[in-house]
CSV table of C-alpha atoms and ligand atoms in Angstrom, one decimal:
chain,number,residue,atom,x,y,z
A,1,MET,CA,34.1,-11.2,-1.8
A,2,PRO,CA,37.6,-10.7,-2.8
A,3,PHE,CA,36.8,-8.2,-5.2
A,4,TYR,CA,35.9,-4.1,-4.5
A,5,GLN,CA,32.8,-2.7,-4.8
A,6,LYS,CA,31.6,0.5,-4.7
A,7,ARG,CA,27.8,1.8,-3.7
A,8,GLY,CA,26.1,5.3,-3.1
A,9,THR,CA,28.2,8.5,-2.3
A,10,ILE,CA,31.3,7.7,-0.4
A,11,PRO,CA,34.2,10.9,0.7
A,12,THR,CA,37.4,11.0,-1.5
A,13,LYS,CA,39.5,9.6,0.9
A,14,ARG,CA,38.8,7.2,4.1
A,15,HIS,CA,38.3,8.6,7.2
A,16,THR,CA,38.0,12.2,6.4
A,17,VAL,CA,35.2,14.8,7.0
A,18,PHE,CA,32.4,13.5,5.3
A,19,ARG,CA,29.1,16.3,5.8
A,20,GLN,CA,25.5,15.6,5.3
A,21,ALA,CA,23.1,18.3,3.4
A,22,SER,CA,22.6,19.7,7.0
A,23,GLY,CA,26.2,19.9,8.5
A,24,ALA,CA,25.8,16.7,10.8
A,25,LEU,CA,28.7,14.0,9.8
A,26,TYR,CA,28.2,10.9,8.6
A,27,GLN,CA,29.3,8.0,10.9
A,28,GLU,CA,32.0,5.6,9.3
A,29,GLU,CA,32.0,2.3,10.4
A,30,LEU,CA,34.4,-0.4,9.2
A,31,PHE,CA,32.8,-3.8,8.5
A,32,GLY,CA,35.0,-6.5,8.5
A,33,THR,CA,36.1,-10.1,9.5
A,34,GLU,CA,39.0,-11.7,11.1
A,35,GLY,CA,39.6,-8.4,13.1
A,36,PHE,CA,41.3,-5.4,11.2
A,37,SER,CA,43.3,-8.1,8.8
A,38,GLY,CA,40.5,-9.7,6.9
A,39,MET,CA,38.0,-8.3,4.0
A,40,SER,CA,36.6,-5.1,5.1
A,41,SER,CA,34.1,-2.7,4.0
A,42,LEU,CA,33.7,1.1,5.0
A,43,LEU,CA,29.9,1.7,5.9
A,44,TYR,CA,28.7,5.3,6.3
A,45,HIS,CA,25.5,6.0,8.5
A,46,VAL,CA,23.0,8.4,9.0
A,47,HIS,CA,23.2,7.8,12.4
A,48,PRO,CA,25.3,6.1,14.2
A,49,PRO,CA,25.2,2.3,14.6
A,50,THR,CA,25.5,2.0,18.0
A,51,GLN,CA,22.0,3.6,19.1
A,52,VAL,CA,20.3,0.8,21.6
A,53,ALA,CA,17.2,1.6,22.5
A,54,GLU,CA,16.3,-1.7,24.6
A,55,MET,CA,17.6,-5.3,24.6
A,56,GLY,CA,14.7,-8.2,25.1
A,57,LYS,CA,15.4,-11.6,27.0
A,58,PRO,CA,17.8,-14.1,25.3
A,59,TYR,CA,17.1,-17.4,24.3
A,60,SER,CA,18.9,-20.3,23.6
A,61,VAL,CA,17.9,-21.7,20.1
A,62,GLN,CA,21.1,-24.7,20.2
A,63,PRO,CA,20.0,-27.5,18.7
A,64,LYS,CA,19.6,-30.8,20.7
A,65,ILE,CA,22.1,-33.4,19.9
A,66,ALA,CA,20.6,-37.0,19.2
A,67,VAL,CA,23.6,-38.5,18.3
A,68,GLU,CA,27.4,-37.3,19.2
A,69,LYS,CA,29.7,-40.0,17.7
A,70,ASN,CA,28.4,-41.5,14.5
A,71,LEU,CA,29.9,-43.7,12.7
A,72,LYS,CA,26.5,-44.9,10.2
A,73,ALA,CA,26.1,-44.2,6.5
A,74,LEU,CA,22.6,-42.2,7.6
A,75,SER,CA,19.9,-40.5,5.2
A,76,PHE,CA,17.2,-38.0,5.4
A,77,GLN,CA,14.4,-37.0,4.2
A,78,GLY,CA,14.7,-33.1,3.9
A,79,PHE,CA,11.3,-32.0,2.2
A,80,GLU,CA,9.4,-33.6,5.6
A,81,ILE,CA,10.7,-30.3,7.4
A,82,ARG,CA,7.3,-28.9,7.9
A,83,PRO,CA,6.7,-25.4,6.3
A,84,GLU,CA,6.5,-22.6,9.0
A,85,GLU,CA,5.2,-19.1,9.2
A,86,ASP,CA,8.3,-17.3,10.4
A,87,TYR,CA,11.8,-17.5,9.0
A,88,LEU,CA,14.2,-18.1,12.2
A,89,LYS,CA,11.6,-20.0,13.5
A,90,SER,CA,11.9,-22.6,10.1
A,91,ARG,CA,15.4,-23.3,10.4
A,92,LYS,CA,15.7,-26.5,11.9
A,93,THR,CA,19.7,-27.5,12.3
A,94,LEU,CA,19.9,-31.0,11.6
A,95,PHE,CA,24.5,-31.4,11.7
A,96,VAL,CA,26.9,-29.7,13.9
A,97,ASN,CA,30.5,-29.5,14.8
A,98,HIS,CA,32.9,-27.3,15.5
A,99,ASP,CA,33.7,-25.5,12.5
A,100,LEU,CA,29.4,-25.3,11.1
A,101,ASN,CA,25.9,-26.0,11.6
A,102,ILE,CA,24.3,-27.2,8.8
A,103,GLY,CA,20.4,-27.2,8.3
A,104,LEU,CA,17.2,-26.7,6.2
A,105,ALA,CA,13.9,-24.1,6.2
A,106,ALA,CA,10.9,-24.2,5.0
A,107,PRO,CA,9.6,-20.2,5.6
A,108,LYS,CA,6.0,-19.1,4.3
A,109,GLN,CA,7.8,-15.6,4.5
A,110,PHE,CA,10.5,-13.7,6.6
A,111,SER,CA,8.8,-11.9,9.6
A,112,ASN,CA,6.5,-9.8,10.9
A,113,GLY,CA,8.7,-7.1,11.2
A,114,TYR,CA,12.0,-8.2,12.5
A,115,PHE,CA,15.8,-8.1,11.2
A,116,PHE,CA,18.6,-11.1,11.0
A,117,LYS,CA,21.9,-10.8,12.4
A,118,ASN,CA,24.4,-14.1,12.8
A,119,ALA,CA,27.5,-12.3,14.9
A,120,ASP,CA,28.6,-16.1,15.2
A,121,ALA,CA,28.7,-17.1,11.7
A,122,ASP,CA,28.7,-16.4,8.3
A,123,GLU,CA,25.7,-18.0,6.4
A,124,LEU,CA,25.6,-20.0,3.0
A,125,LEU,CA,21.8,-20.4,1.9
A,126,PHE,CA,21.3,-22.3,-0.9
A,127,ILE,CA,17.5,-21.5,-2.4
A,128,HIS,CA,15.9,-24.8,-3.7
A,129,GLU,CA,12.0,-23.7,-3.6
A,130,GLY,CA,11.2,-20.1,-3.9
A,131,ARG,CA,12.7,-16.9,-5.1
A,132,GLY,CA,12.4,-13.2,-3.4
A,133,THR,CA,14.8,-10.5,-2.8
A,134,PHE,CA,17.4,-10.4,-0.1
A,135,LYS,CA,17.7,-7.0,1.3
A,136,SER,CA,20.4,-5.7,3.4
A,137,PRO,CA,22.4,-2.3,4.4
A,138,PHE,CA,24.5,-3.0,1.1
A,139,GLY,CA,21.4,-3.0,-1.1
A,140,GLU,CA,19.2,-5.6,-2.3
A,141,ILE,CA,19.9,-8.7,-4.2
A,142,LYS,CA,17.2,-10.2,-6.2
A,143,PHE,CA,17.4,-14.6,-5.6
A,144,ALA,CA,15.8,-17.2,-7.3
A,145,TYR,CA,16.2,-21.3,-7.5
A,146,GLY,CA,19.8,-22.7,-7.1
A,147,ASP,CA,21.3,-19.2,-6.0
A,148,TYR,CA,23.7,-19.8,-3.0
A,149,ILE,CA,23.6,-16.8,-1.0
A,150,ILE,CA,26.6,-15.7,0.8
A,151,ILE,CA,26.0,-13.5,3.6
A,152,PRO,CA,29.0,-12.3,5.9
A,153,ARG,CA,28.8,-12.8,9.7
A,154,GLY,CA,27.1,-9.6,10.9
A,155,THR,CA,25.1,-8.5,8.1
A,156,ILE,CA,21.6,-7.6,9.3
A,157,TYR,CA,19.4,-8.5,6.8
A,158,GLN,CA,15.6,-9.7,5.5
A,159,LEU,CA,14.2,-12.1,3.0
A,160,GLU,CA,11.5,-11.0,0.9
A,161,PHE,CA,9.9,-14.1,-0.5
A,162,SER,CA,7.6,-13.8,-3.3
A,163,GLU,CA,5.1,-17.0,-2.4
A,164,ASP,CA,4.9,-18.8,0.5
A,165,ASN,CA,6.7,-22.4,-0.6
A,166,ASN,CA,10.2,-21.9,0.4
A,167,ARG,CA,12.7,-24.5,0.8
A,168,LEU,CA,16.3,-23.6,2.0
A,169,LEU,CA,19.7,-25.5,2.9
A,170,PHE,CA,21.6,-23.3,5.0
A,171,VAL,CA,25.0,-23.5,6.6
A,172,GLU,CA,26.6,-21.6,9.1
A,173,SER,CA,30.2,-21.2,9.3
A,174,PHE,CA,32.2,-19.8,12.3
A,175,SER,CA,34.8,-19.0,9.8
A,176,PRO,CA,34.7,-17.0,6.6
A,177,ILE,CA,33.3,-18.5,3.7
A,178,PHE,CA,35.3,-17.7,0.5
A,179,THR,CA,35.6,-19.2,-3.1
A,180,PRO,CA,38.1,-21.9,-3.2
A,181,LYS,CA,42.0,-20.3,-3.3
A,182,LYS,CA,42.8,-23.1,-6.3
A,183,TYR,CA,40.9,-20.9,-8.6
A,184,ARG,CA,42.5,-17.6,-7.5
A,185,ASN,CA,45.3,-15.7,-8.9
A,186,GLY,CA,47.4,-13.9,-6.4
A,187,PHE,CA,45.5,-10.6,-7.3
A,188,GLY,CA,42.1,-12.6,-6.1
A,189,GLN,CA,40.7,-12.8,-9.8
A,190,LEU,CA,39.2,-15.8,-11.0
A,191,LEU,CA,41.5,-17.9,-13.0
A,192,GLU,CA,40.1,-19.0,-16.7
A,193,HIS,CA,40.2,-22.8,-15.4
A,194,SER,CA,37.4,-21.7,-12.5
A,195,PRO,CA,33.9,-23.0,-13.0
A,196,TYR,CA,32.7,-19.0,-12.4
A,197,CYS,CA,34.1,-16.2,-12.7
A,198,GLU,CA,33.5,-12.3,-11.2
A,199,ARG,CA,30.4,-12.0,-14.1
A,200,ASP,CA,28.3,-14.7,-12.4
A,201,PHE,CA,28.4,-13.2,-9.4
A,202,LYS,CA,24.8,-11.3,-8.0
A,203,LEU,CA,26.0,-8.3,-6.6
A,204,PRO,CA,24.0,-5.9,-3.4
A,205,GLU,CA,22.6,-3.1,-5.8
A,206,ASN,CA,19.8,-0.7,-5.7
A,207,LEU,CA,21.0,0.8,-2.3
A,208,GLN,CA,18.2,3.1,-0.8
A,209,THR,CA,18.8,5.1,2.4
A,210,ILE,CA,16.1,4.7,4.8
A,211,ASP,CA,16.2,7.6,7.3
A,212,THR,CA,13.6,6.6,9.7
A,213,PRO,CA,13.9,7.6,13.1
A,214,GLY,CA,11.4,4.9,14.9
A,215,GLU,CA,11.9,1.4,16.6
A,216,TYR,CA,13.6,-1.6,14.9
A,217,GLU,CA,14.0,-5.0,16.3
A,218,ILE,CA,17.3,-7.0,15.1
A,219,LEU,CA,17.6,-10.5,16.4
A,220,ILE,CA,21.3,-11.3,17.0
A,221,LYS,CA,22.5,-15.0,16.9
A,222,LYS,CA,25.6,-14.9,19.0
A,223,GLN,CA,26.7,-18.2,20.6
A,224,GLY,CA,23.7,-20.2,20.4
A,225,HIS,CA,21.3,-17.5,21.8
A,226,ILE,CA,18.8,-15.1,19.9
A,227,HIS,CA,19.5,-11.2,21.5
A,228,PRO,CA,16.8,-9.2,20.9
A,229,PHE,CA,18.0,-5.6,20.4
A,230,THR,CA,15.7,-2.6,19.5
A,231,TYR,CA,17.7,0.0,17.5
A,232,LYS,CA,17.0,3.7,17.1
A,233,ASN,CA,17.5,4.2,13.5
A,234,HIS,CA,16.6,2.0,10.7
A,235,PRO,CA,19.5,-0.4,10.2
A,236,PHE,CA,20.1,0.4,6.4
A,237,ASP,CA,20.5,4.2,6.9
A,238,LEU,CA,23.7,3.9,4.5
A,239,VAL,CA,24.3,6.7,2.1
A,240,GLY,CA,27.2,4.2,0.6
A,241,TRP,CA,29.8,1.8,0.9
A,242,ASP,CA,32.9,0.2,-0.5
A,243,GLY,CA,35.2,-2.5,-0.1
A,244,TYR,CA,35.4,-5.9,-0.2
A,245,ASN,CA,32.8,-7.6,2.5
A,246,TYR,CA,29.4,-7.6,1.1
A,247,PRO,CA,26.8,-10.6,0.7
A,248,TYR,CA,26.2,-11.6,-2.7
A,249,ALA,CA,25.0,-14.5,-4.7
A,250,LEU,CA,25.9,-17.6,-7.1
A,251,SER,CA,23.6,-19.4,-9.1
A,252,ILE,CA,24.7,-23.5,-9.4
A,253,LEU,CA,23.3,-23.1,-12.7
A,254,ASP,CA,26.0,-20.5,-13.5
A,255,PHE,CA,28.7,-23.6,-12.4
A,256,GLU,CA,30.6,-24.9,-15.4
A,257,PRO,CA,31.4,-28.3,-14.9
A,258,ILE,CA,34.8,-29.7,-15.6
A,259,THR,CA,34.8,-32.7,-17.3
A,260,GLY,CA,37.1,-35.5,-18.9
A,261,ARG,CA,38.3,-38.4,-20.9
A,262,ILE,CA,37.9,-40.2,-17.1
A,263,HIS,CA,36.1,-40.0,-14.1
A,264,GLN,CA,37.0,-36.4,-12.6
A,265,PRO,CA,37.4,-36.7,-8.4
A,266,PRO,CA,35.1,-34.5,-6.5
A,267,PRO,CA,37.2,-31.3,-5.7
A,268,VAL,CA,36.7,-30.6,-9.8
A,269,HIS,CA,32.8,-29.7,-7.8
A,270,GLN,CA,34.1,-27.6,-5.4
A,271,GLN,CA,32.3,-24.2,-5.1
A,272,PHE,CA,33.2,-22.9,-1.7
A,273,GLU,CA,35.8,-23.1,1.7
A,274,GLY,CA,36.0,-22.4,4.6
A,275,HIS,CA,38.0,-23.2,7.5
A,276,ASN,CA,37.6,-27.5,7.9
A,277,PHE,CA,34.7,-27.6,5.3
A,278,VAL,CA,34.2,-27.6,1.6
A,279,VAL,CA,31.1,-27.2,-0.7
A,280,CYS,CA,30.6,-29.1,-4.0
A,281,SER,CA,27.9,-28.6,-6.8
A,282,PHE,CA,26.7,-31.3,-8.8
A,283,VAL,CA,25.2,-30.2,-12.2
A,284,PRO,CA,24.3,-31.5,-15.6
A,285,ARG,CA,27.1,-32.5,-17.6
A,286,LEU,CA,28.3,-34.7,-19.6
A,287,TYR,CA,29.9,-37.5,-18.7
A,288,ASP,CA,33.7,-39.2,-19.5
A,289,TYR,CA,34.2,-39.6,-22.9
A,290,HIS,CA,36.7,-42.3,-22.6
A,291,PRO,CA,35.3,-45.8,-24.8
A,292,ASP,CA,35.7,-47.8,-21.6
A,293,SER,CA,35.2,-45.4,-19.1
A,294,VAL,CA,33.2,-45.9,-15.9
A,295,PRO,CA,31.2,-42.7,-14.9
A,296,ALA,CA,29.6,-43.7,-12.1
A,297,PRO,CA,32.1,-42.5,-9.3
A,298,TYR,CA,34.3,-45.5,-7.8
A,299,HIS,CA,34.1,-46.5,-3.6
A,300,HIS,CA,36.4,-44.3,-1.7
A,301,SER,CA,37.5,-44.3,1.7
A,302,ASN,CA,36.9,-40.7,2.9
A,303,ILE,CA,38.8,-41.3,6.0
A,304,ASP,CA,38.8,-37.9,6.8
A,305,SER,CA,36.0,-36.1,6.2
A,306,ASP,CA,32.2,-36.7,6.8
A,307,GLU,CA,30.0,-36.3,3.2
A,308,LEU,CA,27.0,-34.9,3.2
A,309,LEU,CA,25.0,-34.8,0.0
A,310,TYR,CA,21.9,-32.8,-1.0
A,311,TYR,CA,19.8,-33.7,-3.2
A,312,VAL,CA,18.4,-31.1,-5.3
A,313,ASP,CA,16.9,-32.6,-8.9
A,314,GLY,CA,17.4,-34.4,-11.5
A,315,ASP,CA,18.4,-38.1,-11.4
A,316,PHE,CA,21.3,-39.3,-9.0
A,317,MET,CA,23.3,-41.7,-11.2
A,318,SER,CA,24.7,-43.4,-8.2
A,319,ARG,CA,22.4,-43.8,-5.7
A,320,LYS,CA,18.9,-45.9,-5.9
A,321,SER,CA,15.6,-44.1,-4.7
A,322,VAL,CA,16.8,-40.6,-3.8
A,323,SER,CA,13.8,-38.1,-3.8
A,324,LYS,CA,14.4,-34.1,-3.8
A,325,GLY,CA,15.2,-32.6,-0.8
A,326,GLN,CA,17.0,-36.1,0.5
A,327,ILE,CA,20.4,-35.7,2.6
A,328,THR,CA,22.7,-38.8,2.8
A,329,LEU,CA,25.4,-38.6,5.0
A,330,HIS,CA,28.5,-40.5,4.8
A,331,PRO,CA,30.6,-40.2,7.8
A,332,GLY,CA,34.3,-40.5,7.8
A,333,GLY,CA,36.2,-43.7,8.8
A,334,ILE,CA,34.1,-46.3,6.3
A,335,PRO,CA,34.2,-46.3,2.4
A,336,HIS,CA,31.0,-45.5,0.6
A,337,GLY,CA,30.2,-45.7,-3.0
A,338,PRO,CA,27.3,-46.3,-5.5
A,339,HIS,CA,24.6,-48.5,-4.9
A,340,PRO,CA,24.0,-52.3,-5.9
A,341,GLY,CA,24.0,-52.5,-10.3
A,342,THR,CA,24.6,-48.4,-10.5
A,343,ILE,CA,28.2,-48.7,-12.1
A,344,GLU,CA,27.4,-51.2,-14.7
A,345,LYS,CA,24.1,-49.2,-15.4
A,346,SER,CA,26.2,-45.8,-16.1
A,347,ILE,CA,29.1,-47.3,-18.4
A,348,GLY,CA,28.3,-46.2,-22.4
A,349,LYS,CA,25.6,-43.0,-20.6
A,350,GLU,CA,26.6,-40.0,-22.3
A,351,ARG,CA,25.3,-37.4,-19.5
A,352,THR,CA,23.3,-36.7,-16.4
A,353,GLU,CA,21.0,-34.1,-15.4
A,354,GLU,CA,21.9,-34.4,-11.6
A,355,LEU,CA,21.6,-31.5,-9.3
A,356,ALA,CA,23.0,-31.7,-5.9
A,357,VAL,CA,25.0,-29.9,-3.7
A,358,MET,CA,28.1,-31.5,-1.4
A,359,ILE,CA,29.0,-30.1,1.9
A,360,ASP,CA,32.3,-31.7,3.6
A,361,PRO,CA,33.0,-31.3,6.7
A,362,PHE,CA,36.6,-32.4,7.8
A,363,ARG,CA,35.5,-33.2,11.6
A,364,PRO,CA,32.5,-35.3,12.2
A,365,MET,CA,29.3,-33.8,12.4
A,366,MET,CA,26.8,-34.8,15.4
A,367,ILE,CA,23.4,-35.3,14.6
A,368,THR,CA,20.7,-33.4,16.0
A,369,GLU,CA,17.2,-34.6,17.1
A,370,GLU,CA,15.6,-32.8,14.4
A,371,ALA,CA,17.1,-34.7,11.9
A,372,MET,CA,16.6,-37.8,13.6
A,373,GLY,CA,12.8,-37.3,13.1
A,374,ILE,CA,13.0,-37.4,9.7
A,375,GLU,CA,15.7,-40.0,9.0
A,376,VAL,CA,15.3,-42.7,6.4
A,377,PRO,CA,15.6,-45.9,8.2
A,378,ASP,CA,18.3,-48.2,7.6
A,379,TYR,CA,20.0,-46.7,4.8
A,380,TYR,CA,23.4,-48.2,6.0
A,381,LYS,CA,22.4,-51.5,4.7
A,382,SER,CA,21.2,-50.6,1.2
A,383,TRP,CA,24.4,-51.2,-0.5
A,384,LEU,CA,23.6,-55.2,0.5
B,1,FE2,FE1,31.3,-40.0,-1.7
């Protein structure tokens, strides 16, 4: 996040002597991305973060690709993904390219005692159903319906769900996920025209230092494999931290829509960006107010990107017969647009209650076997 935060106790000057009551030194760790030139935080551990006791056998979680080269409009019933007891097992990757993986999960709970760390990718978790607490060395974030949780690569975390009915959309991005540059000034502050501001962010709070030696399993994802590590110390043994690199949450419900007299293009809905993709939020809003405006979108030739739309709630004005949790994939290369009758129907309408997340990957997505298992047949003919 491009704004500075500080939690717990840290020394006055970085990289200087900082002792515990016992006289032992606290262990300083620079936690950053993009080498030493991206955003980073300085973490102060009770114990060195390097004390590996055991390493288990790595295993692949690489999804199987069903369609490598796709030019067909596709639709998927996301809520047909079956709930599973375990968080990691529940994560089903549906779409893959060299920049990101996109999937759905319906975990009943997090785990029986492990921690997870994605060393490949920053993660975006969109909470469609469920609530609970995101726990990391930086502190806790309470999450609920509509929250996007952004987790920088390398963050060790657990999710404590309050109930077992949970539905998540997830993105693994092989580049850092940022708030769009167009919303920020040269100092990183969110500008007046940004659809959200610093006050909307849910930041890690309630930092607790857990200093209990034992055996702590951290499942580390690297190169599409899970590497089980056992560490001697609890990963949440920080006494303090400061910096710019930390997990946070931002609710889609705090996204203030930008509207106009005539139809506004999709970039006004942008919420996040990474290398070669953007994430947009379509939220309840007033429609265009020119007397002759057409609120439904025009057909468009998204020649430069695929377009994935995840339907969260409400009535999606440009689509017929969509249900909660459905995903459509409109591949770059052929035009797409509203379903028959929906343009005419939209004229004169004053507002929409639609809630949806759109992900536009600039490079084509490959489709996994898991996705084809929940495909809605013949969606590509639905404009006839
Ligand atoms: Fe579109």
